[in-house]
Short mmCIF file of C-alpha atoms and ligand atoms in Angstrom, two decimals:
data_model
loop_
_atom_site.label_atom_id
_atom_site.label_comp_id
_atom_site.label_asym_id
_atom_site.label_seq_id
_atom_site.Cartn_x
_atom_site.Cartn_y
_atom_site.Cartn_z
CA MET A 1 37.79 76.31 -108.84
CA ILE A 2 38.97 72.77 -109.49
CA ASN A 3 37.31 70.37 -107.07
CA ALA A 4 38.29 66.85 -106.04
CA LEU A 5 36.45 64.14 -107.97
CA ARG A 6 33.15 62.82 -106.61
CA GLY A 7 33.69 60.16 -103.95
CA MET A 8 37.33 61.17 -103.41
CA LYS A 9 38.31 63.06 -100.28
CA ASP A 10 41.29 64.95 -98.93
CA ILE A 11 42.50 63.70 -95.57
CA MET A 12 43.75 66.60 -93.48
CA HIS A 13 43.88 68.07 -89.95
CA THR A 14 42.33 65.82 -87.31
CA LYS A 15 41.47 63.26 -90.01
CA GLY A 16 45.16 63.16 -90.96
CA GLU A 17 46.09 62.50 -87.35
CA LEU A 18 43.42 59.81 -87.04
CA TYR A 19 44.66 58.19 -90.26
CA GLU A 20 48.18 57.97 -88.83
CA LYS A 21 46.90 56.70 -85.49
CA ILE A 22 44.90 53.91 -87.19
CA ILE A 23 47.78 52.82 -89.46
CA ASN A 24 50.34 52.95 -86.63
CA THR A 25 48.10 50.96 -84.29
CA ALA A 26 47.32 48.35 -86.95
CA GLN A 27 50.88 47.89 -88.13
CA ASN A 28 52.27 47.58 -84.61
CA VAL A 29 49.80 44.77 -83.89
CA ALA A 30 50.49 43.10 -87.28
CA LYS A 31 54.25 43.20 -86.63
CA ASN A 32 53.69 41.41 -83.32
CA TYR A 33 51.92 38.67 -85.30
CA GLY A 34 55.02 38.30 -87.54
CA TYR A 35 53.76 40.29 -90.55
CA THR A 36 56.05 42.60 -92.59
CA LEU A 37 55.28 45.50 -94.93
CA ILE A 38 54.54 44.96 -98.61
CA LYS A 39 53.80 47.75 -101.09
CA THR A 40 52.38 46.85 -104.48
CA PRO A 41 51.45 49.19 -107.39
CA HIS A 42 48.12 50.99 -107.52
CA LEU A 43 47.81 50.12 -111.20
CA GLU A 44 47.71 46.50 -112.38
CA GLN A 45 46.61 44.57 -115.46
CA THR A 46 42.81 44.35 -115.55
CA THR A 47 42.97 40.56 -115.98
CA LEU A 48 44.44 40.26 -112.47
CA PHE A 49 41.19 41.46 -110.88
CA LYS A 50 38.90 39.70 -113.36
CA ARG A 51 40.53 36.37 -112.52
CA SER A 52 40.75 36.90 -108.74
CA VAL A 53 37.93 39.11 -107.48
CA GLY A 54 35.76 37.43 -110.13
CA GLU A 55 33.53 38.39 -113.08
CA SER A 56 30.37 37.76 -111.04
CA SER A 57 31.29 40.30 -108.35
CA ASP A 58 29.92 43.86 -108.43
CA ILE A 59 33.51 45.10 -108.08
CA VAL A 60 34.56 43.65 -111.45
CA GLY A 61 31.12 43.81 -113.08
CA LYS A 62 30.37 47.47 -112.33
CA GLU A 63 32.99 49.26 -110.26
CA MET A 64 36.44 49.08 -111.85
CA TYR A 65 38.45 52.15 -112.82
CA GLN A 66 39.60 50.46 -116.02
CA PHE A 67 41.26 52.10 -119.02
CA ILE A 68 43.65 51.54 -121.93
CA ASP A 69 47.00 53.24 -121.29
CA LYS A 70 49.26 54.91 -123.90
CA GLY A 71 50.95 51.56 -124.60
CA GLU A 72 47.53 49.96 -125.39
CA ASN A 73 47.61 47.95 -122.13
CA ASP A 74 44.27 47.20 -120.47
CA VAL A 75 44.92 48.41 -116.89
CA CYS A 76 42.93 49.06 -113.75
CA LEU A 77 43.32 50.99 -110.49
CA ARG A 78 43.32 48.35 -107.75
CA PRO A 79 39.84 47.87 -106.23
CA GLU A 80 41.35 45.85 -103.34
CA GLY A 81 44.74 44.71 -102.08
CA THR A 82 44.74 40.92 -102.03
CA ALA A 83 45.09 40.30 -105.80
CA GLY A 84 48.19 42.52 -106.12
CA VAL A 85 49.85 40.88 -103.11
CA VAL A 86 49.16 37.42 -104.57
CA ARG A 87 50.62 38.54 -107.92
CA ALA A 88 53.76 39.83 -106.15
CA PHE A 89 54.05 36.54 -104.20
CA ILE A 90 53.91 34.51 -107.43
CA GLU A 91 56.20 36.89 -109.33
CA ALA A 92 58.83 36.54 -106.56
CA LYS A 93 58.52 32.71 -107.02
CA LEU A 94 57.69 32.24 -103.33
CA ASP A 95 54.94 29.78 -104.27
CA LYS A 96 57.67 27.50 -105.68
CA ALA A 97 60.05 28.11 -102.75
CA GLY A 98 57.53 26.87 -100.15
CA GLY A 99 57.29 28.11 -96.56
CA VAL A 100 55.05 30.61 -94.79
CA TYR A 101 55.02 34.33 -95.77
CA LYS A 102 53.12 37.08 -93.96
CA TYR A 103 52.57 40.62 -95.23
CA PHE A 104 50.68 43.75 -94.22
CA TYR A 105 49.85 46.72 -96.45
CA HIS A 106 47.93 49.96 -96.44
CA GLY A 107 46.90 52.48 -99.05
CA SER A 108 44.31 53.65 -101.55
CA MET A 109 41.81 51.37 -103.28
CA PHE A 110 39.42 52.51 -106.02
CA ARG A 111 35.85 51.39 -106.72
CA TYR A 112 33.45 53.30 -108.96
CA GLU A 113 30.51 52.94 -106.57
CA ARG A 114 27.68 55.39 -105.90
CA PRO A 115 29.23 57.60 -103.21
CA GLN A 116 27.41 57.87 -99.88
CA LYS A 117 28.29 58.03 -96.18
CA GLY A 118 30.98 55.39 -95.61
CA ARG A 119 31.24 54.58 -99.31
CA LEU A 120 33.93 56.35 -101.33
CA ARG A 121 35.41 55.90 -104.78
CA GLU A 122 38.93 56.25 -103.43
CA PHE A 123 39.17 54.71 -99.98
CA HIS A 124 41.93 53.30 -97.81
CA GLN A 125 42.51 49.85 -96.46
CA PHE A 126 44.88 48.29 -93.97
CA GLY A 127 45.20 44.60 -94.83
CA VAL A 128 47.18 41.46 -94.12
CA GLU A 129 47.81 38.35 -96.21
CA CYS A 130 49.41 35.07 -95.08
CA PHE A 131 50.60 32.46 -97.61
CA GLY A 132 51.52 28.80 -97.17
CA GLU A 133 49.69 28.11 -93.88
CA ALA A 134 46.97 25.44 -94.01
CA ASP A 135 46.22 25.44 -90.28
CA VAL A 136 42.92 27.04 -89.26
CA LYS A 137 44.84 28.52 -86.30
CA GLU A 138 46.11 31.16 -88.77
CA ASP A 139 42.47 31.99 -89.69
CA ALA A 140 41.88 32.40 -85.96
CA SER A 141 45.07 34.45 -85.60
CA VAL A 142 44.10 36.99 -88.28
CA ILE A 143 40.67 37.36 -86.65
CA LEU A 144 42.30 37.83 -83.21
CA MET A 145 44.75 40.33 -84.74
CA LEU A 146 41.92 42.35 -86.26
CA ASN A 147 39.95 42.14 -83.02
CA GLU A 148 42.97 43.47 -81.12
CA ILE A 149 43.46 46.35 -83.57
CA LEU A 150 39.79 47.35 -83.26
CA ASN A 151 39.93 47.06 -79.46
CA LYS A 152 43.06 49.20 -79.31
CA LEU A 153 41.21 51.82 -81.39
CA ASN A 154 38.19 51.45 -79.11
CA ILE A 155 35.89 50.45 -82.00
CA LYS A 156 32.94 48.34 -80.84
CA THR A 157 31.93 45.74 -83.43
CA THR A 158 30.08 42.48 -83.98
CA LEU A 159 32.07 39.67 -85.56
CA LYS A 160 30.19 37.55 -88.11
CA ILE A 161 31.67 34.28 -89.34
CA ASN A 162 30.70 31.63 -91.87
CA SER A 163 32.31 28.72 -93.68
CA LEU A 164 32.11 28.67 -97.46
CA GLY A 165 33.46 25.12 -97.51
CA ASP A 166 36.19 23.65 -99.66
CA ALA A 167 35.95 22.69 -103.38
CA SER A 168 33.91 19.52 -102.72
CA SER A 169 31.50 21.21 -100.28
CA MET A 170 31.01 24.08 -102.73
CA ALA A 171 30.24 21.74 -105.67
CA SER A 172 27.48 19.95 -103.76
CA TYR A 173 26.08 23.22 -102.34
CA ARG A 174 26.05 24.86 -105.79
CA LYS A 175 23.90 22.01 -107.14
CA LYS A 176 21.37 22.37 -104.30
CA LEU A 177 21.28 26.16 -104.64
CA ILE A 178 20.85 26.11 -108.43
CA ASN A 179 17.91 23.68 -108.07
CA PHE A 180 16.36 26.05 -105.51
CA LEU A 181 16.94 29.09 -107.76
CA ASN A 182 15.46 27.29 -110.77
CA ASP A 183 12.30 26.69 -108.72
CA HIS A 184 12.07 30.45 -108.02
CA ASP A 185 13.36 31.73 -111.37
CA ASP A 186 10.26 33.82 -112.13
CA LYS A 187 10.53 35.71 -108.79
CA ILE A 188 14.23 36.58 -108.45
CA CYS A 189 15.68 39.90 -109.70
CA PRO A 190 17.61 40.20 -113.03
CA ASP A 191 20.92 40.58 -111.14
CA CYS A 192 20.30 37.31 -109.31
CA LYS A 193 19.49 35.60 -112.64
CA ARG A 194 22.93 36.74 -113.86
CA ARG A 195 24.56 35.65 -110.57
CA LYS A 196 22.91 32.23 -110.88
CA GLU A 197 24.80 31.66 -114.14
CA LEU A 198 28.15 33.11 -113.02
CA ASN A 199 28.46 32.29 -109.31
CA PRO A 200 25.19 31.24 -107.64
CA ILE A 201 26.25 31.77 -103.99
CA ARG A 202 26.53 35.48 -104.78
CA VAL A 203 22.67 35.65 -104.78
CA LEU A 204 22.71 35.31 -100.97
CA ASP A 205 24.30 38.78 -100.83
CA CYS A 206 21.49 40.39 -102.92
CA LYS A 207 20.21 43.69 -101.48
CA VAL A 208 16.69 43.37 -102.99
CA ASP A 209 14.14 42.71 -100.18
CA SER A 210 11.90 40.39 -102.24
CA CYS A 211 14.95 38.24 -103.10
CA GLN A 212 16.04 38.11 -99.44
CA GLU A 213 12.51 36.95 -98.53
CA ILE A 214 12.88 34.04 -100.98
CA TYR A 215 16.41 33.16 -99.79
CA LYS A 216 15.18 32.74 -96.23
CA ASN A 217 14.24 29.23 -97.35
CA ALA A 218 17.33 28.60 -99.49
CA PRO A 219 19.58 25.64 -98.63
CA ILE A 220 22.42 26.65 -96.29
CA MET A 221 26.10 25.99 -96.84
CA SER A 222 26.69 24.42 -93.41
CA ASP A 223 24.52 21.42 -94.44
CA SER A 224 26.89 20.74 -97.36
CA LEU A 225 30.26 21.13 -95.61
CA SER A 226 32.81 18.32 -96.10
CA ASP A 227 34.19 16.73 -92.92
CA GLU A 228 37.44 18.70 -93.29
CA ALA A 229 35.67 22.05 -93.74
CA LYS A 230 33.32 21.24 -90.82
CA ASN A 231 36.27 20.33 -88.54
CA ASP A 232 38.09 23.54 -89.43
CA PHE A 233 34.97 25.64 -88.78
CA ASN A 234 34.44 23.93 -85.40
CA LYS A 235 38.10 24.42 -84.48
CA LEU A 236 37.87 28.11 -85.43
CA GLN A 237 34.90 28.52 -83.08
CA GLU A 238 36.71 26.67 -80.28
CA ILE A 239 39.69 29.04 -80.55
CA LEU A 240 37.45 32.13 -80.59
CA ASN A 241 35.54 30.82 -77.57
CA ALA A 242 38.77 30.06 -75.69
CA SER A 243 40.06 33.55 -76.55
CA GLY A 244 36.90 35.20 -75.24
CA VAL A 245 36.01 36.69 -78.64
CA SER A 246 32.27 36.67 -79.22
CA TYR A 247 30.85 36.11 -82.68
CA GLU A 248 27.68 35.31 -84.61
CA ILE A 249 27.40 32.63 -87.27
CA ASP A 250 25.87 34.21 -90.37
CA THR A 251 25.03 31.50 -92.91
CA LYS A 252 24.35 34.15 -95.58
CA LEU A 253 27.79 35.78 -95.26
CA VAL A 254 29.37 35.12 -98.67
CA ARG A 255 31.54 38.29 -99.03
CA GLY A 256 31.64 40.44 -102.17
CA LEU A 257 34.65 38.77 -103.79
CA ASP A 258 34.79 35.35 -105.46
CA TYR A 259 38.05 33.96 -104.15
CA TYR A 260 37.06 32.75 -100.67
CA CYS A 261 36.79 29.17 -99.38
CA LYS A 262 36.26 27.85 -95.85
CA THR A 263 36.55 30.76 -93.37
CA ALA A 264 34.77 34.04 -94.22
CA PHE A 265 34.29 36.83 -91.68
CA GLU A 266 33.26 40.44 -91.25
CA PHE A 267 33.39 42.94 -88.39
CA VAL A 268 30.37 45.27 -88.46
CA SER A 269 29.73 48.42 -86.45
CA ASP A 270 26.40 50.03 -85.57
CA GLU A 271 28.02 53.49 -85.36
CA ILE A 272 28.25 54.28 -89.11
CA GLY A 273 24.90 53.70 -90.79
CA SER A 274 24.17 51.34 -93.66
CA GLN A 275 27.79 50.82 -94.80
CA SER A 276 28.46 49.01 -91.56
CA ALA A 277 31.31 46.62 -92.41
CA VAL A 278 34.55 47.98 -90.99
CA ALA A 279 36.65 44.98 -92.00
CA GLY A 280 36.36 41.62 -93.70
CA GLY A 281 38.40 38.70 -94.89
CA GLY A 282 38.81 34.97 -95.04
CA ARG A 283 40.68 32.05 -96.54
CA TYR A 284 41.50 31.80 -100.25
CA ASP A 285 43.34 28.51 -100.85
CA ARG A 286 42.67 28.41 -104.61
CA LEU A 287 43.62 31.98 -105.52
CA VAL A 288 47.39 31.53 -106.04
CA GLU A 289 46.67 28.69 -108.49
CA TYR A 290 43.92 30.70 -110.30
CA LEU A 291 46.51 33.40 -110.91
CA GLY A 292 49.01 30.97 -112.42
CA GLY A 293 51.10 30.07 -109.34
CA ARG A 294 51.68 26.74 -107.61
CA ALA A 295 48.73 25.94 -105.31
CA SER A 296 49.41 27.69 -101.96
CA TYR A 297 47.22 28.37 -98.95
CA GLY A 298 46.12 31.94 -98.30
CA VAL A 299 44.22 33.83 -95.60
CA GLY A 300 43.87 37.51 -94.74
CA PHE A 301 41.68 40.53 -94.10
CA ALA A 302 41.30 44.19 -95.01
CA MET A 303 40.04 46.96 -92.75
CA GLY A 304 38.29 50.10 -94.06
CA VAL A 305 40.40 52.96 -92.67
CA ASP A 306 37.94 55.71 -93.77
CA ARG A 307 35.01 54.06 -91.96
CA ILE A 308 37.07 53.78 -88.78
CA MET A 309 38.14 57.43 -89.13
CA GLU A 310 34.44 58.37 -89.39
CA ILE A 311 33.66 56.56 -86.14
CA LEU A 312 36.60 58.07 -84.25
CA ASP A 313 35.97 61.54 -85.67
CA SER A 314 32.36 61.50 -84.52
CA ARG A 315 33.54 61.06 -80.93
CA GLN A 316 34.73 64.01 -78.93
CA ASN A 317 38.32 64.20 -77.72
CA GLU A 318 39.36 61.22 -79.84
CA CYS A 319 42.04 63.31 -81.46
CA GLU A 320 43.96 64.33 -78.36
CA ARG A 321 45.81 67.62 -78.16
CA ASP A 322 49.42 67.20 -79.02
CA GLY A 323 52.62 69.28 -79.21
CA ILE A 324 53.72 72.77 -78.24
CA TYR A 325 52.87 76.21 -79.61
CA VAL A 326 55.47 78.96 -79.00
CA CYS A 327 54.90 82.64 -79.67
CA ALA A 328 55.83 86.20 -78.68
CA LEU A 329 53.73 89.23 -77.75
CA ASP A 330 56.15 91.75 -79.30
CA GLU A 331 58.40 91.86 -82.39
CA GLU A 332 61.60 92.06 -80.29
CA ASN A 333 61.02 88.56 -78.94
CA VAL A 334 60.14 86.75 -82.20
CA ASP A 335 63.79 85.84 -82.91
CA PHE A 336 64.10 84.55 -79.36
CA VAL A 337 61.07 82.23 -79.69
CA PHE A 338 62.41 81.07 -83.07
CA SER A 339 65.62 79.85 -81.40
CA LEU A 340 63.59 78.35 -78.54
CA ALA A 341 61.40 76.45 -81.05
CA THR A 342 64.47 75.14 -82.90
CA LYS A 343 65.80 73.78 -79.60
CA LEU A 344 62.46 72.26 -78.54
CA ARG A 345 62.02 70.63 -81.98
CA GLN A 346 64.93 68.29 -81.21
CA ASN A 347 62.65 66.49 -78.78
CA PHE A 348 59.08 67.80 -79.13
CA LYS A 349 56.52 68.54 -81.83
CA THR A 350 56.60 72.34 -81.87
CA ASN A 351 54.60 74.95 -83.81
CA ILE A 352 55.67 78.59 -83.84
CA SER A 353 54.14 81.93 -84.76
CA TYR A 354 56.55 84.15 -86.72
CA LYS A 355 54.41 87.17 -85.93
CA ALA A 356 53.96 89.05 -82.66
CA LYS A 357 50.25 89.11 -81.69
CA LYS A 358 47.96 89.70 -78.71
CA LEU A 359 47.72 86.82 -76.23
CA GLN A 360 44.13 85.87 -77.15
CA LYS A 361 44.96 85.73 -80.88
CA HIS A 362 47.87 83.40 -80.17
CA LEU A 363 45.66 81.23 -77.94
CA ASN A 364 43.10 80.93 -80.77
CA ASP A 365 45.83 79.92 -83.22
CA ALA A 366 47.23 77.36 -80.78
CA ASP A 367 43.74 75.94 -80.37
CA LYS A 368 43.36 75.62 -84.16
CA ALA A 369 46.73 73.86 -84.31
CA ASN A 370 45.37 71.42 -81.67
CA ALA A 371 48.45 72.10 -79.53
CA LYS A 372 48.58 70.84 -75.96
CA ILE A 373 51.14 73.23 -74.47
CA PHE A 374 51.14 76.99 -75.07
CA LEU A 375 54.35 78.96 -74.40
CA CYS A 376 54.37 82.73 -74.81
CA VAL A 377 57.03 85.39 -74.17
CA GLY A 378 56.29 89.06 -73.46
CA GLU A 379 58.59 91.86 -72.48
CA ASN A 380 58.29 91.20 -68.72
CA GLU A 381 58.86 87.47 -68.99
CA ARG A 382 61.91 88.03 -71.19
CA LYS A 383 63.39 90.50 -68.69
CA ASN A 384 62.94 87.99 -65.84
CA GLY A 385 64.15 84.96 -67.81
CA GLU A 386 60.62 83.47 -67.69
CA ILE A 387 57.88 82.27 -70.05
CA PHE A 388 54.07 82.02 -69.81
CA TYR A 389 52.94 78.38 -69.82
CA LYS A 390 49.39 77.05 -70.39
CA ASN A 391 48.29 73.43 -70.73
CA LEU A 392 45.40 73.74 -73.21
CA GLN A 393 44.01 70.36 -72.22
CA ASN A 394 43.66 70.72 -68.43
CA LYS A 395 43.82 74.58 -68.51
CA ASP A 396 46.63 74.70 -65.94
CA GLU A 397 48.61 77.96 -66.40
CA LYS A 398 51.64 79.59 -64.73
CA THR A 399 54.75 81.59 -65.39
CA ILE A 400 57.79 79.36 -65.34
CA ASN A 401 61.53 79.88 -65.42
CA LEU A 402 63.01 79.41 -68.92
CA SER A 403 65.49 76.87 -67.57
CA GLU A 404 62.55 74.70 -66.43
CA VAL A 405 60.78 74.49 -69.79
CA GLU A 406 62.18 71.18 -70.98
CA LYS A 407 61.81 69.62 -67.52
CA ILE A 408 58.11 70.56 -67.36
CA LEU A 409 57.47 69.32 -70.90
CA GLY A 410 59.22 66.14 -69.82
P1 LIG B 501 36.22 44.05 -98.76
O1 LIG B 501 35.19 43.49 -97.83
O2 LIG B 501 35.79 44.28 -100.16
O3 LIG B 501 37.42 43.01 -98.72
O4 LIG B 501 36.81 45.39 -98.17
C1 LIG B 501 37.31 45.46 -96.84
C2 LIG B 501 36.83 46.72 -96.16
O5 LIG B 501 37.12 47.87 -96.97
C3 LIG B 501 35.31 46.79 -95.97
O6 LIG B 501 34.91 46.06 -94.83
C4 LIG B 501 35.09 48.30 -95.81
O7 LIG B 501 35.34 48.69 -94.47
C5 LIG B 501 36.16 48.90 -96.71
N1 LIG B 501 35.54 49.36 -97.98
C6 LIG B 501 35.19 48.61 -99.04
N2 LIG B 501 34.65 49.39 -100.01
C7 LIG B 501 34.66 50.65 -99.54
C8 LIG B 501 34.25 51.92 -100.08
N3 LIG B 501 33.75 52.04 -101.31
N4 LIG B 501 34.39 53.04 -99.31
C9 LIG B 501 34.93 52.95 -98.06
N5 LIG B 501 35.35 51.78 -97.52
C10 LIG B 501 35.22 50.64 -98.24
C11 LIG B 501 38.56 43.14 -99.46
O8 LIG B 501 38.88 44.12 -100.06
C12 LIG B 501 39.45 41.90 -99.39
N6 LIG B 501 40.63 42.16 -100.20
C13 LIG B 501 39.80 41.58 -97.95
C14 LIG B 501 40.73 40.42 -97.82
C15 LIG B 501 42.07 40.46 -97.62
N7 LIG B 501 40.37 39.15 -97.86
C16 LIG B 501 41.45 38.39 -97.71
N8 LIG B 501 42.47 39.17 -97.60
#
């Protein structure tokens, strides 16, 4: 038997329905915020991710699906969506045109991580990216949008926010942090020694307990924020307060990708174990320029669709019964239910059994198909112009006149 690769999963049955529900909910909310669909390739030049996500990140350092293709190009399966959207934005010369552009996307991302609950090698994100908007109100808007999506999906989360400052804040913070790290050089882990050279703030994200103990006393970014970054962070909090969205300030929230400045945020859930982040994002005002475009503001988020599916799937009745199941008890009526199904399919999701079976067998099949309405014809019903009806959700059952079927399904 040929199995799927480790860390890669098929999405089918109730998971397939949940996937659609999550994407539909998210894109409807994003459209209301003025975002439109963008689709970018799964495969990009490796340099794109090295320059954007950053060499110091685990994603680029350890987790890329990178290979040389038949044309000797160094390519990589996208580990995240932002870099490709930024590349598309620059390639379409929108950075030069000016103005504000808002996109949403969804699809597979690939990271060669150690698979575990909530952590896959192929996973799915729904994300949004906004270009050309300097106002912190857009940072607030993407957080409110994400909050609304999660509320609509009934996902309870805690919002964590931080400010990573602008270029000047970061330069002064880096100096303070490097001095601190130099004082503790003999105690920090080898990964943190590497991070210190490449991108020191990344140490704050270290998962080693002894390092975290040391960083409890590390300088914090908020003491180094420029006036502009401080004002934006205060304004962001004012908007969240006024909108009734609760949050925690997490001074160690640095995110796993290098491109952020000012606003950084994550939504975490306590329903899915250690891989608790269901979504994250922030502002990235330097990224367009890093990737060769004209400096343009950027802000966005990505939501982990698989983690949300896990949460919804673990709850009963989350995937509601849906559609009709039509069937016949005897061979003579199979053609009749076929024509009935064809008619119903113009307006309703309808499954059909092409085989005559006993009532209980049909009921089991309808249950497996997660149908809501069960319609079955036997000899007697057919003679009287009737059909047996059962609502598999509330268990209501009766024999109804054939002419009433569509009215009852309403
Ligand atoms: P990220 O925090 O790396 O951000 O990923 C966003 C979400 O994707 C995470 O919160 C998590 O739910 C999900 N995720 C990440 N890795 C895995 C995995 N191995 N298995 C399952 N789910 C996973 C980004 O990707 C940024 N591009 C977000 C962004 C957009 N920032 C600005 N714009």
